[in-house]
mmCIF file of C-alpha atoms and ligand atoms in Angstrom:
data_model
loop_
_atom_site.group_PDB
_atom_site.id
_atom_site.type_symbol
_atom_site.label_atom_id
_atom_site.label_comp_id
_atom_site.label_asym_id
_atom_site.label_seq_id
_atom_site.Cartn_x
_atom_site.Cartn_y
_atom_site.Cartn_z
ATOM 1 C CA MET P 297 7.945 31.164 7.599
ATOM 2 C CA PRO P 298 11.559 28.757 7.043
ATOM 3 C CA GLU P 299 13.073 27.128 4.128
ATOM 4 C CA LEU P 300 15.088 24.173 3.891
ATOM 5 C CA PRO P 301 18.015 26.156 4.564
ATOM 6 C CA GLU P 302 17.372 27.673 7.429
ATOM 7 C CA VAL P 303 15.523 23.754 8.808
ATOM 8 C CA GLU P 304 18.682 22.763 8.328
ATOM 9 C CA HIS P 305 20.246 24.665 10.105
ATOM 10 C CA VAL P 306 18.099 24.548 13.096
ATOM 11 C CA VAL P 307 18.820 20.980 12.854
ATOM 12 C CA ARG P 308 23.064 21.832 12.879
ATOM 13 C CA ALA P 309 21.750 23.573 16.647
ATOM 14 C CA LEU P 310 20.037 20.934 17.861
ATOM 15 C CA ARG P 311 23.577 18.429 17.523
ATOM 16 C CA ARG P 312 25.461 21.042 18.977
ATOM 17 C CA GLY P 313 22.407 21.256 21.690
ATOM 18 C CA VAL P 314 21.005 18.558 22.274
ATOM 19 C CA LEU P 315 22.864 15.549 21.282
ATOM 20 C CA GLY P 316 23.338 12.783 23.826
ATOM 21 C CA ARG P 317 21.161 14.187 26.358
ATOM 22 C CA GLN P 318 18.150 12.376 27.692
ATOM 23 C CA ILE P 319 14.370 13.498 27.987
ATOM 24 C CA VAL P 320 13.310 13.324 31.628
ATOM 25 C CA ALA P 321 10.277 14.727 31.354
ATOM 26 C CA THR P 322 7.926 16.381 29.039
ATOM 27 C CA GLU P 323 5.207 19.477 29.189
ATOM 28 C CA ILE P 324 2.450 19.830 26.539
ATOM 29 C CA HIS P 325 1.132 22.916 26.975
ATOM 30 C CA LEU P 326 -1.302 23.015 23.610
ATOM 31 C CA PRO P 327 -2.673 19.340 23.289
ATOM 32 C CA LYS P 328 -2.963 19.415 19.262
ATOM 33 C CA LEU P 329 0.735 20.089 18.831
ATOM 34 C CA VAL P 330 0.926 16.392 18.970
ATOM 35 C CA SER P 331 -2.340 15.663 18.187
ATOM 36 C CA PRO P 332 -3.793 12.542 17.191
ATOM 37 C CA SER P 333 -1.849 11.538 19.784
ATOM 38 C CA SER P 334 -3.065 12.928 23.809
ATOM 39 C CA ALA P 335 -0.586 15.175 25.338
ATOM 40 C CA SER P 336 -0.176 12.468 27.982
ATOM 41 C CA THR P 337 0.661 9.351 26.219
ATOM 42 C CA PHE P 338 3.092 10.964 24.326
ATOM 43 C CA SER P 339 4.683 12.081 27.215
ATOM 44 C CA ARG P 340 4.623 8.579 28.692
ATOM 45 C CA LYS P 341 6.492 7.649 25.235
ATOM 46 C CA LEU P 342 9.303 9.820 25.160
ATOM 47 C CA LYS P 343 10.349 9.953 29.174
ATOM 48 C CA GLY P 344 13.888 8.723 29.298
ATOM 49 C CA SER P 345 14.413 8.441 25.617
ATOM 50 C CA ARG P 346 17.986 9.712 24.683
ATOM 51 C CA ILE P 347 18.426 11.202 22.012
ATOM 52 C CA ILE P 348 20.721 9.458 19.495
ATOM 53 C CA ALA P 349 20.900 11.329 16.239
ATOM 54 C CA ILE P 350 18.913 14.188 14.821
ATOM 55 C CA ASN P 351 18.733 14.497 10.956
ATOM 56 C CA ARG P 352 16.326 16.035 8.287
ATOM 57 C CA ARG P 353 13.806 15.000 5.392
ATOM 58 C CA GLY P 354 12.283 18.257 3.706
ATOM 59 C CA LYS P 355 11.416 20.790 5.788
ATOM 60 C CA TYR P 356 10.589 17.443 8.732
ATOM 61 C CA ILE P 357 13.211 17.791 11.720
ATOM 62 C CA LEU P 358 13.438 13.864 12.869
ATOM 63 C CA ILE P 359 15.232 13.748 16.009
ATOM 64 C CA GLU P 360 16.175 10.521 16.927
ATOM 65 C CA LEU P 361 15.203 7.928 20.313
ATOM 66 C CA GLU P 362 16.387 4.972 21.553
ATOM 67 C CA LYS P 363 14.805 4.380 24.827
ATOM 68 C CA LEU P 364 15.620 0.834 28.205
ATOM 69 C CA ASN P 365 12.045 -0.363 29.328
ATOM 70 C CA ALA P 366 13.272 -1.203 32.817
ATOM 71 C CA ARG P 367 14.325 -4.876 31.554
ATOM 72 C CA GLY P 368 16.964 -3.414 29.438
ATOM 73 C CA ARG P 369 18.190 -1.353 31.969
ATOM 74 C CA ALA P 370 18.483 -4.371 34.215
ATOM 75 C CA LEU P 371 20.477 -6.119 31.731
ATOM 76 C CA THR P 372 22.548 -3.311 31.332
ATOM 77 C CA ASN P 373 23.232 -3.648 34.477
ATOM 78 C CA ALA P 374 24.035 -6.933 34.752
ATOM 79 C CA LEU P 375 25.557 -7.538 31.910
ATOM 80 C CA THR P 376 27.632 -4.599 32.686
ATOM 81 C CA ASN P 377 28.593 -6.540 35.994
ATOM 82 C CA GLU P 378 29.627 -9.292 34.075
ATOM 83 C CA GLY P 379 32.181 -8.046 31.323
ATOM 84 C CA ALA P 380 29.930 -7.087 29.078
ATOM 85 C CA THR P 381 30.049 -4.520 26.398
ATOM 86 C CA ALA P 382 27.031 -1.734 26.555
ATOM 87 C CA SER P 383 27.234 -1.506 22.540
ATOM 88 C CA SER P 384 25.846 -5.879 22.968
ATOM 89 C CA LEU P 385 22.507 -5.126 23.767
ATOM 90 C CA LYS P 386 19.545 -3.627 21.318
ATOM 91 C CA PRO P 387 17.795 -1.286 23.575
ATOM 92 C CA ALA P 388 14.100 -1.568 23.781
ATOM 93 C CA THR P 389 12.648 1.253 21.334
ATOM 94 C CA GLU P 390 13.358 3.579 19.007
ATOM 95 C CA GLN P 391 11.352 5.956 17.962
ATOM 96 C CA VAL P 392 11.841 9.057 16.142
ATOM 97 C CA LEU P 393 9.827 12.953 17.517
ATOM 98 C CA ILE P 394 9.204 14.328 14.044
ATOM 99 C CA VAL P 395 8.694 18.032 13.834
ATOM 100 C CA HIS P 396 7.567 20.682 11.750
ATOM 101 C CA LEU P 397 7.890 24.366 12.477
ATOM 102 C CA ARG P 398 6.027 25.665 9.447
ATOM 103 C CA MET P 399 5.334 28.994 9.858
ATOM 104 C CA THR P 400 6.924 31.045 13.640
ATOM 105 C CA GLY P 401 7.972 27.196 15.269
ATOM 106 C CA LYS P 402 11.015 27.960 17.556
ATOM 107 C CA PHE P 403 13.706 25.393 19.357
ATOM 108 C CA MET P 404 15.530 27.225 22.498
ATOM 109 C CA VAL P 405 17.449 26.128 24.633
ATOM 110 C CA LEU P 406 16.787 27.344 28.657
ATOM 111 C CA THR P 407 19.191 27.368 31.931
ATOM 112 C CA PRO P 408 17.047 26.254 35.478
ATOM 113 C CA ASP P 409 17.261 30.036 35.813
ATOM 114 C CA ASP P 410 15.143 31.105 32.342
ATOM 115 C CA GLU P 411 11.844 32.226 32.425
ATOM 116 C CA LEU P 412 9.911 29.758 30.319
ATOM 117 C CA PRO P 413 9.229 32.482 27.332
ATOM 118 C CA ARG P 414 4.951 33.508 25.621
ATOM 119 C CA HIS P 415 4.677 30.382 23.421
ATOM 120 C CA ALA P 416 6.074 27.649 24.786
ATOM 121 C CA HIS P 417 4.167 25.232 23.955
ATOM 122 C CA ALA P 418 6.879 21.634 24.681
ATOM 123 C CA VAL P 419 8.741 21.249 27.547
ATOM 124 C CA PHE P 420 11.211 18.862 27.904
ATOM 125 C CA TYR P 421 13.907 18.948 30.800
ATOM 126 C CA LEU P 422 17.148 17.308 29.566
ATOM 127 C CA ASP P 423 19.186 14.777 32.064
ATOM 128 C CA ASP P 424 21.674 18.577 32.613
ATOM 129 C CA GLU P 425 18.628 20.600 33.736
ATOM 130 C CA ARG P 426 18.316 22.321 30.882
ATOM 131 C CA ARG P 427 15.368 22.520 28.857
ATOM 132 C CA LEU P 428 14.114 22.279 25.235
ATOM 133 C CA VAL P 429 11.303 24.179 24.595
ATOM 134 C CA PHE P 430 9.539 24.775 21.378
ATOM 135 C CA ARG P 431 7.800 27.902 21.329
ATOM 136 C CA ASP P 432 5.293 28.769 18.311
ATOM 137 C CA GLN P 433 3.506 31.881 18.376
ATOM 138 C CA ARG P 434 0.233 30.905 15.172
ATOM 139 C CA GLN P 435 0.280 27.312 16.656
ATOM 140 C CA PHE P 436 0.956 25.827 12.561
ATOM 141 C CA GLY P 437 4.233 23.195 13.816
ATOM 142 C CA ILE P 438 3.640 19.432 14.462
ATOM 143 C CA MET P 439 4.939 17.177 16.104
ATOM 144 C CA ARG P 440 4.516 13.747 16.027
ATOM 145 C CA LEU P 441 6.920 10.020 17.271
ATOM 146 C CA ALA P 442 6.618 7.230 14.721
ATOM 147 C CA ALA P 443 8.819 4.137 15.164
ATOM 148 C CA LYS P 444 12.248 4.449 13.489
ATOM 149 C CA SER P 445 10.951 2.077 10.465
ATOM 150 C CA ARG P 446 8.092 3.904 9.752
ATOM 151 C CA VAL P 447 9.194 6.946 9.284
ATOM 152 C CA GLY P 448 9.166 6.706 5.497
ATOM 153 C CA GLU P 449 5.807 6.422 6.091
ATOM 154 C CA THR P 450 5.205 9.048 7.771
ATOM 155 C CA LYS P 451 2.685 10.860 6.675
ATOM 156 C CA GLY P 452 3.982 14.303 4.704
ATOM 157 C CA ILE P 453 7.299 12.488 4.495
ATOM 158 C CA SER P 454 6.291 9.184 2.075
ATOM 159 C CA GLU P 455 4.896 11.602 -0.375
ATOM 160 C CA LEU P 456 8.476 14.052 -0.582
ATOM 161 C CA ALA P 457 10.187 14.187 -3.779
ATOM 162 C CA PRO P 458 14.113 13.296 -3.659
ATOM 163 C CA GLU P 459 16.573 15.302 -1.080
ATOM 164 C CA PRO P 460 17.926 18.300 -3.352
ATOM 165 C CA PHE P 461 21.983 16.966 -2.371
ATOM 166 C CA GLY P 462 21.307 13.656 -2.858
ATOM 167 C CA SER P 463 22.344 11.183 -6.099
ATOM 168 C CA ASP P 464 18.372 10.654 -6.771
ATOM 169 C CA PHE P 465 17.570 14.411 -7.516
ATOM 170 C CA ASN P 466 19.154 14.457 -10.466
ATOM 171 C CA VAL P 467 19.068 16.179 -14.254
ATOM 172 C CA GLY P 468 17.258 13.222 -15.987
ATOM 173 C CA TYR P 469 14.639 13.360 -12.587
ATOM 174 C CA LEU P 470 14.241 17.350 -13.501
ATOM 175 C CA LYS P 471 13.574 16.790 -16.481
ATOM 176 C CA GLU P 472 11.293 13.661 -16.589
ATOM 177 C CA THR P 473 9.341 15.765 -13.786
ATOM 178 C CA LEU P 474 9.131 19.118 -15.155
ATOM 179 C CA SER P 475 7.915 16.948 -19.039
ATOM 180 C CA ARG P 476 5.324 16.081 -17.493
ATOM 181 C CA SER P 477 3.669 18.975 -16.323
ATOM 182 C CA ARG P 478 1.769 21.999 -18.053
ATOM 183 C CA ARG P 479 2.250 24.000 -14.546
ATOM 184 C CA THR P 480 4.291 27.356 -15.035
ATOM 185 C CA LEU P 481 7.822 26.704 -13.466
ATOM 186 C CA LYS P 482 7.413 28.985 -10.638
ATOM 187 C CA THR P 483 4.758 26.438 -8.721
ATOM 188 C CA LEU P 484 6.173 23.851 -9.884
ATOM 189 C CA LEU P 485 9.011 24.697 -7.449
ATOM 190 C CA LEU P 486 7.247 24.620 -4.616
ATOM 191 C CA ASP P 487 5.551 21.251 -4.929
ATOM 192 C CA GLN P 488 7.845 19.507 -2.686
ATOM 193 C CA THR P 489 6.293 16.531 -4.246
ATOM 194 C CA ARG P 490 8.147 17.196 -7.474
ATOM 195 C CA VAL P 491 10.986 19.093 -6.090
ATOM 196 C CA LEU P 492 12.268 19.290 -3.111
ATOM 197 C CA GLY P 493 13.658 21.976 -1.143
ATOM 198 C CA LEU P 494 12.394 25.506 -2.680
ATOM 199 C CA GLY P 495 10.151 27.898 -0.943
ATOM 200 C CA ASN P 496 9.313 31.308 -2.236
ATOM 201 C CA ILE P 497 12.049 32.754 -1.798
ATOM 202 C CA TYR P 498 14.556 30.247 -3.333
ATOM 203 C CA ALA P 499 12.241 29.504 -5.894
ATOM 204 C CA SER P 500 12.941 32.891 -7.424
ATOM 205 C CA GLU P 501 16.404 32.707 -6.079
ATOM 206 C CA ALA P 502 17.003 29.547 -8.571
ATOM 207 C CA LEU P 503 15.084 31.064 -11.237
ATOM 208 C CA PHE P 504 17.431 34.197 -11.169
ATOM 209 C CA ARG P 505 20.524 32.568 -11.044
ATOM 210 C CA ALA P 506 18.904 30.005 -14.597
ATOM 211 C CA GLN P 507 18.100 33.111 -16.732
ATOM 212 C CA ILE P 508 14.980 31.573 -16.401
ATOM 213 C CA ASN P 509 11.569 33.373 -16.430
ATOM 214 C CA PRO P 510 9.118 32.219 -13.912
ATOM 215 C CA PHE P 511 6.078 31.951 -15.905
ATOM 216 C CA ARG P 512 7.177 29.409 -18.593
ATOM 217 C CA ILE P 513 5.694 26.156 -18.764
ATOM 218 C CA ALA P 514 7.090 23.557 -17.492
ATOM 219 C CA SER P 515 6.832 20.729 -20.187
ATOM 220 C CA ALA P 516 8.514 23.448 -22.261
ATOM 221 C CA LEU P 517 12.024 24.481 -21.073
ATOM 222 C CA SER P 518 14.348 23.490 -23.149
ATOM 223 C CA SER P 519 17.133 19.897 -21.913
ATOM 224 C CA LYS P 520 19.774 22.900 -21.448
ATOM 225 C CA ARG P 521 17.793 25.822 -19.548
ATOM 226 C CA THR P 522 16.794 22.340 -17.219
ATOM 227 C CA GLU P 523 20.312 21.478 -16.705
ATOM 228 C CA ARG P 524 21.742 25.420 -16.096
ATOM 229 C CA LEU P 525 17.635 25.117 -13.607
ATOM 230 C CA HIS P 526 19.112 21.506 -11.770
ATOM 231 C CA GLN P 527 22.367 23.364 -11.555
ATOM 232 C CA SER P 528 21.157 26.718 -9.748
ATOM 233 C CA ILE P 529 18.639 25.036 -7.262
ATOM 234 C CA ARG P 530 21.426 23.086 -5.709
ATOM 235 C CA ASP P 531 23.517 26.365 -5.878
ATOM 236 C CA VAL P 532 21.146 28.451 -4.244
ATOM 237 C CA LEU P 533 20.858 25.847 -2.064
ATOM 238 C CA ARG P 534 24.107 25.642 -1.257
ATOM 239 C CA ALA P 535 24.538 29.191 -1.370
ATOM 240 C CA ALA P 536 22.125 29.654 1.948
ATOM 241 C CA VAL P 537 23.031 27.054 4.008
ATOM 242 C CA SER P 538 26.842 28.025 3.997
ATOM 243 C CA SER P 539 25.953 31.477 3.814
ATOM 244 C CA ASN P 540 25.769 31.115 7.983
ATOM 245 C CA SER P 541 28.460 29.719 8.580
ATOM 246 C CA SER P 542 30.346 32.302 10.238
ATOM 247 C CA ARG P 543 27.639 33.420 11.724
ATOM 248 C CA ARG P 544 25.647 29.829 13.861
ATOM 249 C CA LEU P 545 22.331 29.748 14.852
ATOM 250 C CA ASN P 546 22.835 29.473 19.117
ATOM 251 C CA LEU P 547 19.675 28.131 20.340
ATOM 252 C CA GLU P 548 21.010 29.694 23.739
ATOM 253 C CA ASP P 549 20.685 32.657 22.775
ATOM 254 C CA PRO P 550 17.797 34.297 24.420
ATOM 255 C CA LYS P 551 17.680 37.685 21.376
ATOM 256 C CA GLY P 552 16.570 34.444 19.136
ATOM 257 C CA PHE P 553 17.414 34.297 15.546
ATOM 258 C CA SER P 554 16.235 36.695 12.660
ATOM 259 C CA TYR P 555 16.785 33.992 8.933
ATOM 260 C CA GLY P 556 16.589 38.104 7.415
ATOM 261 C CA GLU P 557 19.249 39.091 8.659
ATOM 262 C CA ALA P 558 21.378 35.731 8.561
ATOM 263 C CA PHE P 559 20.274 34.550 4.752
ATOM 264 C CA GLY P 560 19.546 37.996 2.764
ATOM 265 C CA LYS P 561 23.332 38.537 1.844
ATOM 266 C CA VAL P 562 22.537 35.504 -0.453
ATOM 267 C CA TRP P 563 19.262 36.899 -1.870
ATOM 268 C CA GLN P 564 19.508 38.402 -5.694
ATOM 269 C CA VAL P 565 16.349 39.089 -6.502
ATOM 270 C CA TYR P 566 14.355 38.179 -3.378
ATOM 271 C CA ASP P 567 12.615 41.252 -1.639
ATOM 272 C CA ARG P 568 13.762 43.346 -3.733
ATOM 273 C CA GLU P 569 11.083 45.063 -5.902
ATOM 274 C CA GLY P 570 12.106 48.182 -6.958
ATOM 275 C CA LYS P 571 15.139 47.638 -6.861
ATOM 276 C CA PRO P 572 18.183 47.296 -9.986
ATOM 277 C CA CYS P 573 19.379 43.362 -10.413
ATOM 278 C CA PHE P 574 22.117 43.296 -9.388
ATOM 279 C CA LYS P 575 23.727 41.656 -12.810
ATOM 280 C CA CYS P 576 21.602 44.791 -15.673
ATOM 281 C CA GLY P 577 20.642 47.172 -13.510
ATOM 282 C CA THR P 578 16.783 46.955 -14.961
ATOM 283 C CA ARG P 579 14.251 47.243 -11.759
ATOM 284 C CA ILE P 580 13.138 43.902 -9.828
ATOM 285 C CA LYS P 581 9.366 42.852 -10.423
ATOM 286 C CA ARG P 582 7.453 42.092 -8.351
ATOM 287 C CA ILE P 583 4.066 39.956 -8.754
ATOM 288 C CA THR P 584 1.529 38.854 -5.600
ATOM 289 C CA HIS P 585 -0.371 35.766 -6.769
ATOM 290 C CA GLY P 586 -2.119 33.666 -4.381
ATOM 291 C CA GLY P 587 -0.485 35.374 -0.946
ATOM 292 C CA ARG P 588 2.759 34.072 -2.725
ATOM 293 C CA SER P 589 4.825 37.381 -4.395
ATOM 294 C CA THR P 590 7.307 35.813 -7.680
ATOM 295 C CA TYR P 591 10.411 38.021 -7.859
ATOM 296 C CA TRP P 592 12.347 38.822 -11.057
ATOM 297 C CA CYS P 593 14.371 40.507 -13.288
ATOM 298 C CA PRO P 594 11.915 41.135 -16.291
ATOM 299 C CA LYS P 595 15.429 41.462 -18.411
ATOM 300 C CA CYS P 596 17.839 38.290 -17.546
ATOM 301 C CA GLN P 597 14.810 36.575 -17.204
ATOM 302 C CA ARG P 598 13.395 37.591 -20.205
ATOM 303 C CA ARG P 599 12.413 33.729 -21.762
HETATM 304 ZN ZN1 ZN S 6 18.642 41.151 -14.689
#
């Protein structure tokens, strides 16, 4: 499952690949992907929209769209003829295509000669004859359309904790959050409504970097160790985002993209059960709980 750093790379790849393009038509081959909207309503709302920005909130990808209605277009032509600038015009609709990749969702960009791959549940025809395709083998991905002003109120997004690189995620916030929880650190760090950005991989990695035991009760963490944890959460996410800078995700690469291959280098405990700790040589341990594995060094993370 892609974690926040991987989603950040998808956002950057989408910007390089399709920013500024217009969507001329949309085909939805899996109705539940856009539910509760119907496939036809969804496609109609997107038709003629230009992609003007691509951002991220948590693991939600936010594709901002601008659409001039027929009257707006007529108005543009009239004003342009009179020498007015297009920027003085208000677009008729500003909406955001909200996408969550979940387990296996992937974007790719196809040229007219490329064959449509399997599991291509959404196809966006662009004005340069390429197609932006959303594939999703496990079919857990979601797509929603929202007015730009309402995105923050959308289910799933409204509950999210502050962005890990933003100023609202500071040591004070983390202290307050931990002090109110009787859960273990590992469990709490996975709760995106409390601490945003860590999935199973980077929760283990952040706790290893901070040298804190994953099974400690959150509220019992000292002030000094909370500061260390805050720093390591940012460090590990920053490292994961920048580790791939030499090998950029290319949506037009037919071979696709392996997260493990690109990000495995920054993992110090994840997926390393039985292997020696990079710091002390002790064998890395793993415990599986509720289908999720926790990796840690029993010596470096004794307490
Ligand atoms: Zn160790």
